[in-house]
JSON list of C-alpha atoms in Angstrom, two decimals:
[
{"chain": "A", "resi": 257, "resn": "MET", "atom": "CA", "xyz": [-9.27, 20.21, 19.80]},
{"chain": "A", "resi": 258, "resn": "LEU", "atom": "CA", "xyz": [-8.97, 21.45, 23.40]},
{"chain": "A", "resi": 259, "resn": "ALA", "atom": "CA", "xyz": [-9.01, 25.09, 24.32]},
{"chain": "A", "resi": 260, "resn": "VAL", "atom": "CA", "xyz": [-5.86, 26.61, 25.80]},
{"chain": "A", "resi": 261, "resn": "ASN", "atom": "CA", "xyz": [-7.38, 26.80, 29.27]},
{"chain": "A", "resi": 262, "resn": "GLN", "atom": "CA", "xyz": [-8.37, 23.15, 29.73]},
{"chain": "A", "resi": 263, "resn": "LEU", "atom": "CA", "xyz": [-6.95, 19.63, 29.78]},
{"chain": "A", "resi": 264, "resn": "ASP", "atom": "CA", "xyz": [-8.79, 16.57, 28.56]},
{"chain": "A", "resi": 265, "resn": "PRO", "atom": "CA", "xyz": [-11.16, 15.78, 31.47]},
{"chain": "A", "resi": 266, "resn": "ILE", "atom": "CA", "xyz": [-11.66, 12.11, 30.47]},
{"chain": "A", "resi": 267, "resn": "ASP", "atom": "CA", "xyz": [-11.44, 9.71, 33.43]},
{"chain": "A", "resi": 268, "resn": "CYS", "atom": "CA", "xyz": [-10.92, 12.40, 36.02]},
{"chain": "A", "resi": 269, "resn": "LEU", "atom": "CA", "xyz": [-13.20, 13.83, 38.66]},
{"chain": "A", "resi": 270, "resn": "ALA", "atom": "CA", "xyz": [-13.11, 17.60, 38.70]},
{"chain": "A", "resi": 271, "resn": "SER", "atom": "CA", "xyz": [-14.07, 19.84, 41.58]},
{"chain": "A", "resi": 272, "resn": "PRO", "atom": "CA", "xyz": [-13.66, 23.56, 42.23]},
{"chain": "A", "resi": 273, "resn": "LEU", "atom": "CA", "xyz": [-10.46, 24.63, 43.96]},
{"chain": "A", "resi": 274, "resn": "ASN", "atom": "CA", "xyz": [-12.40, 26.17, 46.84]},
{"chain": "A", "resi": 275, "resn": "GLU", "atom": "CA", "xyz": [-13.80, 22.74, 47.81]},
{"chain": "A", "resi": 276, "resn": "LEU", "atom": "CA", "xyz": [-10.40, 21.27, 48.72]},
{"chain": "A", "resi": 277, "resn": "ALA", "atom": "CA", "xyz": [-9.29, 20.87, 52.32]},
{"chain": "A", "resi": 278, "resn": "ILE", "atom": "CA", "xyz": [-6.09, 22.24, 53.80]},
{"chain": "A", "resi": 279, "resn": "GLY", "atom": "CA", "xyz": [-3.21, 19.97, 52.78]},
{"chain": "A", "resi": 280, "resn": "ASP", "atom": "CA", "xyz": [-4.91, 18.61, 49.67]},
{"chain": "A", "resi": 281, "resn": "THR", "atom": "CA", "xyz": [-2.81, 18.60, 46.50]},
{"chain": "A", "resi": 282, "resn": "ALA", "atom": "CA", "xyz": [-4.47, 18.82, 43.11]},
{"chain": "A", "resi": 283, "resn": "ARG", "atom": "CA", "xyz": [-3.75, 19.50, 39.45]},
{"chain": "A", "resi": 284, "resn": "VAL", "atom": "CA", "xyz": [-5.51, 22.34, 37.66]},
{"chain": "A", "resi": 285, "resn": "ILE", "atom": "CA", "xyz": [-7.44, 20.81, 34.75]},
{"chain": "A", "resi": 286, "resn": "GLU", "atom": "CA", "xyz": [-9.64, 23.69, 33.62]},
{"chain": "A", "resi": 287, "resn": "ILE", "atom": "CA", "xyz": [-10.26, 27.38, 34.22]},
{"chain": "A", "resi": 288, "resn": "HIS", "atom": "CA", "xyz": [-13.83, 28.57, 33.69]},
{"chain": "A", "resi": 289, "resn": "GLY", "atom": "CA", "xyz": [-13.11, 32.17, 32.94]},
{"chain": "A", "resi": 290, "resn": "GLY", "atom": "CA", "xyz": [-12.38, 34.60, 30.20]},
{"chain": "A", "resi": 291, "resn": "LYS", "atom": "CA", "xyz": [-9.02, 35.58, 28.74]},
{"chain": "A", "resi": 292, "resn": "ASN", "atom": "CA", "xyz": [-8.40, 38.25, 31.36]},
{"chain": "A", "resi": 293, "resn": "MET", "atom": "CA", "xyz": [-8.90, 35.93, 34.32]},
{"chain": "A", "resi": 294, "resn": "THR", "atom": "CA", "xyz": [-6.83, 33.20, 32.69]},
{"chain": "A", "resi": 295, "resn": "ARG", "atom": "CA", "xyz": [-4.00, 35.66, 31.95]},
{"chain": "A", "resi": 296, "resn": "ARG", "atom": "CA", "xyz": [-4.14, 37.07, 35.48]},
{"chain": "A", "resi": 297, "resn": "LEU", "atom": "CA", "xyz": [-3.84, 33.58, 36.98]},
{"chain": "A", "resi": 298, "resn": "MET", "atom": "CA", "xyz": [-1.03, 32.70, 34.57]},
{"chain": "A", "resi": 299, "resn": "GLY", "atom": "CA", "xyz": [0.77, 35.86, 35.68]},
{"chain": "A", "resi": 300, "resn": "LEU", "atom": "CA", "xyz": [0.57, 34.56, 39.24]},
{"chain": "A", "resi": 301, "resn": "GLY", "atom": "CA", "xyz": [2.00, 31.21, 38.13]},
{"chain": "A", "resi": 302, "resn": "LEU", "atom": "CA", "xyz": [-1.26, 29.27, 38.14]},
{"chain": "A", "resi": 303, "resn": "LYS", "atom": "CA", "xyz": [-2.18, 27.60, 34.86]},
{"chain": "A", "resi": 304, "resn": "VAL", "atom": "CA", "xyz": [-3.73, 24.43, 33.49]},
{"chain": "A", "resi": 305, "resn": "GLY", "atom": "CA", "xyz": [-1.42, 21.55, 34.41]},
{"chain": "A", "resi": 306, "resn": "SER", "atom": "CA", "xyz": [-0.10, 23.24, 37.57]},
{"chain": "A", "resi": 307, "resn": "SER", "atom": "CA", "xyz": [0.03, 21.21, 40.78]},
{"chain": "A", "resi": 308, "resn": "VAL", "atom": "CA", "xyz": [-1.15, 23.16, 43.82]},
{"chain": "A", "resi": 309, "resn": "THR", "atom": "CA", "xyz": [-1.43, 22.46, 47.54]},
{"chain": "A", "resi": 310, "resn": "VAL", "atom": "CA", "xyz": [-4.00, 24.21, 49.71]},
{"chain": "A", "resi": 311, "resn": "LEU", "atom": "CA", "xyz": [-2.12, 25.96, 52.52]},
{"chain": "A", "resi": 312, "resn": "HIS", "atom": "CA", "xyz": [-4.87, 28.06, 54.10]},
{"chain": "A", "resi": 313, "resn": "ARG", "atom": "CA", "xyz": [-8.59, 28.73, 53.81]},
{"chain": "A", "resi": 314, "resn": "ARG", "atom": "CA", "xyz": [-10.65, 31.74, 54.76]},
{"chain": "A", "resi": 315, "resn": "GLY", "atom": "CA", "xyz": [-14.33, 31.48, 53.87]},
{"chain": "A", "resi": 316, "resn": "GLU", "atom": "CA", "xyz": [-14.49, 30.50, 50.21]},
{"chain": "A", "resi": 317, "resn": "GLY", "atom": "CA", "xyz": [-11.02, 31.91, 49.47]},
{"chain": "A", "resi": 318, "resn": "VAL", "atom": "CA", "xyz": [-7.87, 29.81, 49.50]},
{"chain": "A", "resi": 319, "resn": "VAL", "atom": "CA", "xyz": [-4.12, 30.26, 49.67]},
{"chain": "A", "resi": 320, "resn": "VAL", "atom": "CA", "xyz": [-2.31, 27.69, 47.54]},
{"chain": "A", "resi": 321, "resn": "GLY", "atom": "CA", "xyz": [1.34, 26.83, 47.16]},
{"chain": "A", "resi": 322, "resn": "GLU", "atom": "CA", "xyz": [2.69, 26.24, 43.66]},
{"chain": "A", "resi": 323, "resn": "GLY", "atom": "CA", "xyz": [6.32, 26.01, 42.64]},
{"chain": "A", "resi": 324, "resn": "GLY", "atom": "CA", "xyz": [7.61, 27.65, 45.82]},
{"chain": "A", "resi": 325, "resn": "ASN", "atom": "CA", "xyz": [5.09, 30.52, 45.57]},
{"chain": "A", "resi": 326, "resn": "ARG", "atom": "CA", "xyz": [2.01, 31.29, 47.62]},
{"chain": "A", "resi": 327, "resn": "ILE", "atom": "CA", "xyz": [-1.04, 32.52, 45.75]},
{"chain": "A", "resi": 328, "resn": "ALA", "atom": "CA", "xyz": [-4.14, 33.93, 47.46]},
{"chain": "A", "resi": 329, "resn": "ILE", "atom": "CA", "xyz": [-7.31, 33.38, 45.44]},
{"chain": "A", "resi": 330, "resn": "GLY", "atom": "CA", "xyz": [-10.73, 34.78, 46.30]},
{"chain": "A", "resi": 331, "resn": "GLY", "atom": "CA", "xyz": [-13.77, 32.51, 46.46]},
{"chain": "A", "resi": 332, "resn": "GLY", "atom": "CA", "xyz": [-15.29, 33.69, 43.18]},
{"chain": "A", "resi": 333, "resn": "VAL", "atom": "CA", "xyz": [-12.16, 32.88, 41.21]},
{"chain": "A", "resi": 334, "resn": "ALA", "atom": "CA", "xyz": [-11.38, 29.70, 43.18]},
{"chain": "A", "resi": 335, "resn": "ASN", "atom": "CA", "xyz": [-14.86, 28.43, 42.31]},
{"chain": "A", "resi": 336, "resn": "ARG", "atom": "CA", "xyz": [-13.97, 28.71, 38.59]},
{"chain": "A", "resi": 337, "resn": "VAL", "atom": "CA", "xyz": [-10.65, 26.84, 38.84]},
{"chain": "A", "resi": 338, "resn": "MET", "atom": "CA", "xyz": [-11.40, 23.16, 38.33]},
{"chain": "A", "resi": 339, "resn": "VAL", "atom": "CA", "xyz": [-8.93, 20.68, 39.79]},
{"chain": "A", "resi": 340, "resn": "GLN", "atom": "CA", "xyz": [-8.32, 16.96, 40.02]},
{"chain": "A", "resi": 341, "resn": "LEU", "atom": "CA", "xyz": [-7.29, 15.74, 43.46]},
{"chain": "A", "resi": 342, "resn": "LEU", "atom": "CA", "xyz": [-3.95, 13.93, 43.39]},
{"chain": "A", "resi": 343, "resn": "ASP", "atom": "CA", "xyz": [-3.37, 10.79, 45.44]},
{"chain": "A", "resi": 344, "resn": "LYS", "atom": "CA", "xyz": [-1.77, 11.30, 48.82]},
{"chain": "A", "resi": 345, "resn": "PRO", "atom": "CA", "xyz": [1.01, 8.89, 49.77]},
{"chain": "A", "resi": 346, "resn": "VAL", "atom": "CA", "xyz": [0.04, 6.54, 52.58]},
{"chain": "A", "resi": 347, "resn": "LEU", "atom": "CA", "xyz": [2.49, 6.73, 55.48]},
{"chain": "A", "resi": 348, "resn": "GLY", "atom": "CA", "xyz": [4.16, 3.45, 56.32]},
{"chain": "A", "resi": 349, "resn": "GLU", "atom": "CA", "xyz": [3.21, 1.81, 53.04]},
{"chain": "A", "resi": 350, "resn": "ASP", "atom": "CA", "xyz": [6.02, -0.13, 51.36]},
{"chain": "A", "resi": 351, "resn": "ASP", "atom": "CA", "xyz": [6.67, 0.22, 47.65]},
{"chain": "A", "resi": 352, "resn": "GLY", "atom": "CA", "xyz": [7.31, -3.50, 47.29]}
]
């Protein structure tokens, strides 16, 4: 059985949130932290399964957009939030 703060990581490549580039969109798949950190992030609207886009970087810290909100996360916490990069649409590519 999976813990509350993680998704099944089978067939997905995980990387820390602070390794994403500006404009990258990813899904949170795991949070390597205790109950307090997980609750604090959930209070900000960031939880396992959330889709986030990196809007800004400063050092190891990141500002992400999620559900119309902006969330600033320091490098220490961002390093513990594991994400799976989502595919970016290719401009000019037809669906058919």
